[in-house]
Coordinates of C-alpha atoms (C1' of nucleotides) in Angstrom, one line a residue:
Chain K
X1 CA -0.3 -0.6 0.1
X2 CA 1.6 2.9 -1.0
X3 CA -0.1 5.6 2.2
X4 CA -2.1 4.6 5.1
X5 CA -5.9 4.9 3.8
X6 CA -6.1 7.0 6.8
X7 CA -3.9 8.6 9.5
X8 CA -3.1 6.7 13.0
X9 CA -3.6 9.9 15.1
X10 CA -5.6 12.5 15.2
X11 CA -5.1 15.7 17.5
X12 CA -8.4 14.7 19.2
X13 CA -7.6 11.3 20.2
X14 CA -4.0 12.2 21.2
X15 CA -5.9 14.4 23.7
X16 CA -7.8 12.0 25.4
X17 CA -5.4 9.0 25.8
X18 CA -2.6 12.1 27.4
X19 CA -6.1 12.8 29.4
X20 CA -6.7 9.6 30.1
X21 CA -2.9 8.7 30.7
X22 CA -2.2 12.1 33.6
X23 CA -5.9 11.0 35.0
X24 CA -4.2 7.1 35.8
X25 CA -0.4 8.4 36.6
X26 CA 0.0 12.0 37.4
X27 CA 1.2 14.6 36.0
X28 CA 4.8 13.9 36.1
X29 CA 4.5 10.5 34.3
X30 CA 3.4 11.8 31.1
X31 CA 6.4 11.8 28.5
X32 CA 6.3 12.1 24.5
X33 CA 7.1 8.4 24.5
X34 CA 4.8 6.9 26.6
X35 CA 1.4 8.6 25.0
X36 CA 3.1 7.9 21.9
X37 CA 3.3 3.7 22.8
X38 CA -0.3 4.3 24.3
X39 CA -1.1 5.4 21.2
X40 CA 0.3 2.5 19.3
X41 CA 3.1 5.0 17.6
X42 CA 6.0 6.1 18.1
X43 CA 7.2 9.2 20.2
X44 CA 8.4 11.5 17.0
X45 CA 5.2 11.2 15.2
X46 CA 3.4 13.2 17.9
X47 CA 5.0 16.0 16.4
X48 CA 3.2 15.9 13.0
X49 CA -0.6 17.1 15.1
X50 CA 2.1 19.0 17.9
X51 CA 4.5 21.3 17.3
X52 CA 5.4 21.0 20.9
X53 CA 4.5 19.0 25.1
X54 CA 3.1 21.9 25.8
X55 CA 0.7 22.2 23.1
X56 CA -0.4 19.3 24.2
X57 CA -1.0 19.8 27.6
X58 CA -2.1 23.5 26.4
X59 CA -5.1 20.8 24.4
X60 CA -5.9 19.0 27.3
X61 CA -6.3 21.9 30.0
X62 CA -8.8 23.6 27.2
X63 CA -10.6 20.2 26.5
X64 CA -11.7 19.7 31.3
X65 CA -12.5 23.6 30.8
X66 CA -14.8 23.6 27.7
X67 CA -16.8 20.7 30.0
X68 CA -17.7 24.0 32.5
X69 CA -21.1 25.2 32.7
X70 CA -21.1 29.2 32.4
X71 CA -24.8 29.4 30.3
X72 CA -26.5 30.3 34.7
X73 CA -24.9 34.1 33.9
X74 CA -28.1 34.3 31.3
X75 CA -30.3 32.7 33.6
X76 CA -29.3 33.3 36.8
X77 CA -28.2 36.8 39.2
X78 CA -25.6 37.7 39.0
X79 CA -24.1 36.3 42.4
X80 CA -26.8 32.6 42.3
X81 CA -25.0 32.8 38.7
X82 CA -21.2 32.7 40.8
X83 CA -22.4 29.9 42.5
X84 CA -23.8 27.7 39.9
X85 CA -20.3 28.3 37.6
X86 CA -17.9 27.8 40.7
X87 CA -19.2 24.4 41.7
X88 CA -19.2 23.5 38.3
X89 CA -15.9 25.1 37.1
X90 CA -14.8 23.1 40.3
X91 CA -16.8 19.6 39.4
X92 CA -14.6 19.8 36.2
X93 CA -10.9 20.7 37.7
X94 CA -11.7 18.1 40.6
X95 CA -12.8 16.0 38.6
X96 CA -8.8 16.1 36.4
X97 CA -6.6 16.9 39.5
X98 CA -3.7 15.9 38.0
X99 CA -4.0 18.8 35.2
X100 CA -4.7 22.1 37.8
X101 CA -2.1 23.3 38.7
X102 CA -0.7 23.1 34.7
X103 CA -4.5 24.7 33.5
X104 CA -4.3 27.3 36.9
X105 CA -1.7 29.2 35.6
X106 CA -3.6 31.3 33.5
X107 CA -5.7 31.5 30.3
X108 CA -3.4 31.2 28.5
X109 CA -4.4 30.7 24.9
X110 CA -6.6 28.7 25.6
X111 CA -9.8 28.9 23.7
X112 CA -12.0 27.6 26.4
X113 CA -10.3 29.2 28.8
X114 CA -10.8 32.7 27.0
X115 CA -14.6 32.0 26.3
X116 CA -14.8 31.6 30.9
X117 CA -13.3 34.1 31.1
X118 CA -15.5 36.4 29.1
X119 CA -18.8 34.9 30.2
X120 CA -18.0 36.1 34.1
X121 CA -16.4 39.2 33.4
X122 CA -19.6 39.9 31.2
X123 CA -22.1 38.5 33.2
X124 CA -20.7 41.2 36.5
X125 CA -20.7 44.4 34.1
X126 CA -24.0 43.3 33.4
X127 CA -25.7 43.1 36.3
X128 CA -23.9 46.0 37.7
X129 CA -20.5 46.2 38.4
X130 CA -17.7 48.5 37.8
X131 CA -15.4 46.8 35.4
X132 CA -12.2 47.0 37.4
X133 CA -15.2 45.4 39.9
X134 CA -16.1 43.1 38.0
X135 CA -12.5 41.5 37.0
X136 CA -11.8 41.8 41.0
X137 CA -14.3 39.4 42.3
X138 CA -13.1 36.8 38.7
X139 CA -9.7 36.7 39.7
X140 CA -10.8 35.9 43.8
X141 CA -13.6 33.6 42.4
X142 CA -10.8 32.0 40.4
X143 CA -8.6 31.8 42.9
X144 CA -10.4 30.2 45.8
X145 CA -11.6 27.5 42.8
X146 CA -8.3 26.7 41.5
X147 CA -7.0 26.9 45.2
X148 CA -9.8 24.0 45.9
X149 CA -8.5 21.9 42.9
X150 CA -5.3 22.0 43.3
X151 CA -4.4 19.5 45.1
X152 CA -6.8 18.3 48.8
X153 CA -6.4 19.5 51.8
X154 CA -7.3 16.4 52.9
X155 CA -4.9 14.1 50.7
X156 CA -2.2 16.6 51.6
X157 CA -2.1 15.7 55.2
X158 CA -0.4 12.4 55.3
X159 CA -1.5 8.9 57.0
X160 CA 0.6 8.6 59.8
X161 CA -0.1 9.6 63.1
X162 CA 3.4 9.6 64.9
X163 CA 3.5 13.2 62.2
X164 CA 2.1 15.0 64.3
X165 CA 2.8 13.9 67.4
X166 CA 4.7 17.5 67.9
X167 CA 1.3 19.8 67.3
X168 CA -1.1 20.2 70.0
X169 CA -3.6 20.6 67.4
X170 CA -3.7 18.4 65.2
X171 CA -4.1 15.0 66.7
X172 CA -6.8 14.0 64.5
X173 CA -5.0 15.1 60.9
X174 CA -4.4 11.8 60.1
X175 CA -8.2 10.9 60.6
X176 CA -8.1 13.4 57.5
X177 CA -7.2 11.7 54.6
X178 CA -9.9 8.6 55.4
X179 CA -12.6 11.3 55.0
X180 CA -11.4 13.1 51.7
X181 CA -13.9 14.5 49.7
X182 CA -16.4 15.4 53.0
X183 CA -13.3 17.3 53.8
X184 CA -12.8 19.6 50.9
X185 CA -16.8 19.5 49.3
X186 CA -17.4 21.3 53.1
X187 CA -14.6 23.5 52.9
X188 CA -14.8 24.6 49.8
X189 CA -19.7 25.1 50.2
X190 CA -18.2 26.9 53.5
X191 CA -15.8 29.2 51.7
X192 CA -17.9 29.6 48.9
X193 CA -20.8 30.6 50.4
X194 CA -18.9 32.6 53.1
X195 CA -17.6 34.8 49.6
X196 CA -20.5 35.2 47.7
X197 CA -22.6 36.3 51.2
X198 CA -19.8 38.9 51.5
X199 CA -20.2 39.9 47.8
X200 CA -23.4 40.4 48.1
X201 CA -23.1 42.9 51.0
X202 CA -20.3 45.0 49.3
X203 CA -23.1 44.9 45.9
X204 CA -25.9 46.4 48.3
X205 CA -23.0 48.4 50.0
X206 CA -21.3 50.0 46.3
X207 CA -23.3 49.0 43.7
X208 CA -27.1 48.9 43.6
X209 CA -27.6 51.8 46.1
X210 CA -25.4 54.5 44.2
X211 CA -26.1 53.8 40.3
X212 CA -29.8 53.3 38.1
X213 CA -30.5 50.3 37.3
X214 CA -30.0 51.8 33.7
X215 CA -26.6 53.3 33.9
X216 CA -24.5 50.7 32.4
X217 CA -24.4 50.7 28.7
Chain S
X1 CA 45.5 17.5 52.7
X2 CA 44.3 13.9 53.0
X3 CA 40.7 15.4 53.7
X4 CA 38.6 19.0 52.9
X5 CA 39.0 20.7 55.8
X6 CA 35.1 21.3 55.7
X7 CA 32.4 20.2 53.6
X8 CA 31.7 22.2 50.6
X9 CA 27.9 21.1 50.4
X10 CA 25.4 22.1 53.4
X11 CA 21.8 21.4 53.4
X12 CA 21.0 24.6 54.2
X13 CA 23.1 26.1 51.3
X14 CA 22.0 23.6 48.3
X15 CA 18.0 24.9 49.3
X16 CA 19.0 28.8 49.6
X17 CA 20.8 28.0 45.5
X18 CA 17.6 25.8 44.5
X19 CA 15.3 29.0 45.2
X20 CA 17.3 31.3 43.7
X21 CA 17.6 29.0 41.1
X22 CA 13.7 28.5 41.3
X23 CA 13.3 31.5 41.0
X24 CA 15.0 33.0 38.7
X25 CA 14.2 30.1 35.8
X26 CA 11.1 29.0 37.2
X27 CA 10.6 25.0 39.1
X28 CA 10.8 22.9 35.3
X29 CA 14.6 24.4 35.2
X30 CA 16.0 23.9 38.1
X31 CA 17.5 19.7 37.5
X32 CA 20.3 18.4 40.1
X33 CA 24.2 19.3 37.9
X34 CA 22.6 23.1 36.9
X35 CA 21.4 23.2 40.9
X36 CA 25.0 21.2 41.4
X37 CA 26.8 24.1 38.9
X38 CA 25.5 26.5 40.9
X39 CA 27.3 25.2 44.6
X40 CA 30.4 24.7 42.5
X41 CA 30.0 20.6 42.7
X42 CA 29.1 17.4 40.3
X43 CA 25.8 16.8 40.6
X44 CA 26.3 13.2 42.5
X45 CA 27.0 15.5 45.6
X46 CA 23.8 16.3 46.2
X47 CA 22.9 13.1 47.8
X48 CA 25.4 12.6 50.3
X49 CA 22.6 15.5 51.7
X50 CA 19.9 14.8 50.5
X51 CA 18.2 11.8 49.2
X52 CA 16.2 12.8 46.5
X53 CA 15.5 16.2 44.3
X54 CA 11.7 16.2 45.8
X55 CA 13.6 15.7 49.4
X56 CA 15.1 19.7 47.7
X57 CA 12.1 21.2 47.1
X58 CA 10.0 19.8 50.1
X59 CA 13.3 21.9 51.4
X60 CA 13.4 24.6 49.8
X61 CA 8.7 24.4 50.2
X62 CA 9.3 24.5 53.5
X63 CA 11.7 27.3 54.4
X64 CA 9.3 29.7 52.1
X65 CA 6.9 29.0 55.0
X66 CA 8.4 29.2 57.4
X67 CA 8.6 33.0 56.6
X68 CA 4.8 33.1 57.5
X69 CA 4.2 34.9 60.5
X70 CA 1.2 33.6 61.8
X71 CA 2.1 35.4 65.8
X72 CA -1.6 37.2 65.6
X73 CA -3.2 34.1 66.6
X74 CA -3.0 34.7 69.4
X75 CA -2.6 38.5 69.9
X76 CA -6.4 39.4 67.8
X77 CA -9.3 37.9 68.4
X78 CA -10.1 34.5 65.1
X79 CA -11.5 37.3 62.7
X80 CA -8.5 39.9 62.1
X81 CA -6.2 36.8 63.1
X82 CA -7.3 35.0 60.2
X83 CA -6.6 38.0 58.1
X84 CA -3.4 38.8 59.4
X85 CA -2.6 35.3 58.6
X86 CA -3.4 35.1 55.1
X87 CA -2.5 38.4 53.9
X88 CA 1.4 37.3 55.5
X89 CA 0.7 33.9 53.2
X90 CA -0.3 35.3 50.2
X91 CA 3.3 37.2 50.2
X92 CA 5.5 34.3 51.8
X93 CA 3.9 32.8 48.6
X94 CA 4.0 35.7 46.0
X95 CA 7.8 36.6 46.7
X96 CA 8.4 32.6 45.2
X97 CA 6.0 32.0 43.3
X98 CA 7.3 29.5 40.9
X99 CA 7.6 27.4 43.7
X100 CA 4.0 27.1 45.1
X101 CA 2.2 24.9 42.1
X102 CA 5.2 22.2 44.6
X103 CA 4.1 24.0 48.3
X104 CA 0.3 23.7 47.0
X105 CA -0.6 20.2 47.0
X106 CA -0.1 20.1 50.6
X107 CA 1.4 19.8 54.3
X108 CA 3.3 16.6 53.6
X109 CA 5.4 16.4 56.0
X110 CA 7.0 19.5 56.4
X111 CA 7.8 21.1 59.6
X112 CA 7.1 24.5 59.0
X113 CA 3.9 24.1 56.8
X114 CA 2.5 21.5 59.1
X115 CA 3.6 24.1 62.3
X116 CA 0.8 26.9 60.3
X117 CA -1.4 24.3 60.0
X118 CA -1.4 24.3 64.1
X119 CA -1.6 27.4 64.9
X120 CA -4.2 28.2 62.1
X121 CA -6.1 25.6 64.1
X122 CA -5.6 25.9 67.0
X123 CA -6.3 29.5 67.0
X124 CA -10.4 28.6 65.1
X125 CA -11.2 26.3 68.1
X126 CA -9.9 28.2 71.5
X127 CA -12.4 31.1 68.9
X128 CA -15.7 28.9 69.4
X129 CA -15.7 27.2 65.9
X130 CA -16.3 23.0 66.4
X131 CA -13.3 22.0 65.3
X132 CA -15.2 20.8 62.5
X133 CA -15.7 24.2 60.8
X134 CA -12.4 25.2 62.1
X135 CA -10.8 22.6 59.2
X136 CA -13.5 23.5 56.9
X137 CA -12.0 27.7 57.6
X138 CA -8.6 26.1 57.5
X139 CA -9.1 24.2 54.0
X140 CA -10.9 27.1 52.4
X141 CA -8.3 30.1 53.3
X142 CA -5.5 27.9 52.1
X143 CA -7.5 27.2 48.5
X144 CA -7.9 30.8 48.1
X145 CA -4.2 32.2 49.4
X146 CA -2.5 28.8 47.8
X147 CA -4.8 29.4 44.3
X148 CA -3.8 33.8 44.2
X149 CA 0.1 33.2 44.4
X150 CA -0.2 30.4 41.8
X151 CA 0.0 32.7 39.2
X152 CA -1.1 35.5 38.6
X153 CA -4.1 36.0 37.2
X154 CA -4.0 39.1 35.5
X155 CA -0.3 37.6 33.9
X156 CA -2.0 34.2 32.9
X157 CA -3.4 37.8 29.7
X158 CA -1.7 37.1 26.9
X159 CA -0.6 40.7 25.2
X160 CA -1.8 40.0 22.3
X161 CA -4.5 42.3 21.7
X162 CA -5.6 39.8 18.4
X163 CA -6.1 37.4 21.0
X164 CA -9.3 38.9 22.3
X165 CA -11.2 40.1 19.1
X166 CA -13.5 36.8 19.2
X167 CA -14.5 37.8 23.0
X168 CA -16.8 40.9 23.2
X169 CA -15.3 41.1 27.2
X170 CA -11.9 41.0 27.2
X171 CA -10.8 43.8 25.3
X172 CA -8.7 45.1 27.5
X173 CA -8.2 41.9 28.6
X174 CA -4.5 42.5 27.1
X175 CA -3.8 45.2 29.2
X176 CA -4.5 43.5 32.7
X177 CA -0.3 42.2 32.2
X178 CA 1.0 45.5 31.9
X179 CA -1.4 46.1 35.9
X180 CA -0.4 42.7 37.4
X181 CA 0.8 43.7 40.3
X182 CA -2.5 46.3 41.6
X183 CA -4.7 43.3 39.3
X184 CA -3.7 40.5 42.1
X185 CA -3.3 42.6 44.7
X186 CA -6.7 44.2 44.3
X187 CA -8.8 40.9 43.8
X188 CA -6.6 39.4 46.9
X189 CA -8.0 42.1 49.4
X190 CA -11.7 41.9 47.8
X191 CA -12.2 38.0 47.9
X192 CA -10.1 38.4 52.0
X193 CA -12.7 40.7 53.0
X194 CA -15.7 39.1 51.2
X195 CA -15.2 36.1 52.4
X196 CA -14.1 37.2 56.2
X197 CA -17.3 38.9 56.2
X198 CA -19.2 36.0 55.5
X199 CA -17.4 34.3 57.5
X200 CA -18.2 36.8 60.8
X201 CA -21.7 36.8 59.8
X202 CA -21.3 32.5 59.7
X203 CA -19.7 32.7 63.5
X204 CA -22.9 35.1 64.6
X205 CA -25.7 33.0 63.4
X206 CA -24.2 29.2 64.6
X207 CA -22.0 29.8 67.2
X208 CA -21.5 33.0 69.2
X209 CA -25.4 32.6 69.7
X210 CA -25.4 29.0 70.7
X211 CA -23.1 28.6 73.1
X212 CA -21.2 30.0 75.6
X213 CA -18.3 31.5 76.9
X214 CA -16.5 28.7 78.6
X215 CA -18.4 26.7 76.3
X216 CA -14.3 25.1 75.2
X217 CA -11.8 23.5 76.8
Chain G
dA1 C1' 0.7 13.5 4.7
dC2 C1' 2.3 11.0 8.1
dC3 C1' 5.3 7.6 10.0
dT4 C1' 9.6 6.1 11.9
dG5 C1' 14.5 4.9 12.9
dA6 C1' 18.3 7.5 14.3
dA7 C1' 20.7 10.8 16.6
dC8 C1' 21.3 15.4 19.9
dA9 C1' 21.7 17.1 24.1
dC10 C1' 19.3 17.0 28.1
dC11 C1' 17.6 14.1 33.0
dG12 C1' 17.2 11.9 38.2
dT13 C1' 20.5 7.9 40.3
dT14 C1' 23.8 5.0 41.5
dC15 C1' 28.3 3.0 42.9
dA16 C1' 32.8 1.6 43.2
dA17 C1' 36.6 4.6 43.2
dG18 C1' 39.7 8.1 45.4
dT19 C1' 40.9 11.1 49.9
Chain Z
dA1 C1' 32.0 12.0 55.3
dC2 C1' 32.2 13.4 51.9
dC3 C1' 32.9 14.6 46.3
dT4 C1' 33.8 12.3 41.4
dG5 C1' 33.9 9.6 37.1
dA6 C1' 31.2 6.7 34.4
dA7 C1' 26.8 4.6 33.7
dC8 C1' 22.0 3.2 33.6
dA9 C1' 17.7 4.1 31.9
dC10 C1' 15.2 7.9 30.7
dC11 C1' 13.5 13.1 28.4
dG12 C1' 11.9 16.5 24.5
dT13 C1' 13.1 17.1 20.5
dT14 C1' 14.9 16.9 15.1
dC15 C1' 15.6 15.3 10.4
dA16 C1' 16.4 12.8 6.4
dA17 C1' 14.3 9.0 4.7
dG18 C1' 10.5 6.5 3.6
dT19 C1' 5.1 4.9 2.2

DNA sequence: ACCTGAACACCGTTCAAGT
DNA sequence: ACCTGAACACCGTTCAAGT
């Protein structure tokens, strides 16, 4: 046969397989050779579809961001929309925690990340938040969500009671690992509610009273 | 001479130099060979002082955490103490952003990180927060601080106006990079104040009214 | 157009050998 | 006790060669 009828690889297949390997073995364990082997080809073949390994990671990160639901910004008031977006955002990241350190560095040039930033910022400005304030709120929520997904708080504590003997208040810390999911979820919801509560108070003080409803063009 | 009078290396010198290299060139650029070269020795020499490269990174991370000031927990009410701790914590991380992705994975077995967790948790419990609540609050604040230091929000946007043409609300996003520090600082303070405001409201609702002042042993 | 083998300049880590 | 040279099994990436 003069040419294979169809290419062995595609960008989509590379991204899907890379994400599966990262989920299974961690970001550090992903090498171009191992990824290629999982796809049934040799390492250099990947370079016919992506210029660098970082470009593959960008595509993986964006495929995760693409699953975040921002539709709440058209349907609910700004505060409830922020809450629903943050919950969806965190769920998307928590499903693939190993890619979060890479993803959390910023949107860069990734289309889904930029579309998300656009929806959030636009939603806040439409609600009457001054543009600079909208930027700060979007950043603060991203800080919180990224931090919450970046490595479980509970899993960060080693399951070794002896380690905590010297710390009077941490005598139960070794149990955290066993309740990882509920601790992380509970902490996330508590902090998110507090954050939104505080923002709502700020909104009442500085936006609702000071501007007529039609002040934004 | 039969033996060098004193060792060329020490754990402290290795950690200091490693942090300087990470600050200058990023975490990915730190290799054992480059670190050794900066110290005037060969790569394998490092293994006389640390068992693995990860152990070096642990020590670097802990040296950063050690600069966080937790003394506010003895001197102020829980809310003001949380605020001062969070500001100090963020300042420590923001001074060395390139190590944050490593550091933010959790305290692990690092002594300074464990001491900090102990001080925060202990301070909250002493103030009357139920233990499970104290855990959640400590986690939520860590999420927020780690996320805020993990990569500048503003720097995450590329300085290329053409990139944002397709996103109606992001037309000014390319300017963010120029205001990096003020955007990130402003967002951090706004979110921190909101978070603490919300927690204070929660405290009034669920702790102050329900327990007599002496309820905690 | 897309995949491959060989090669380059790197990695982290081990270990026998030196002083 | 601590540093070194040589070696091992890996990396990301390039490129001429194949079909």
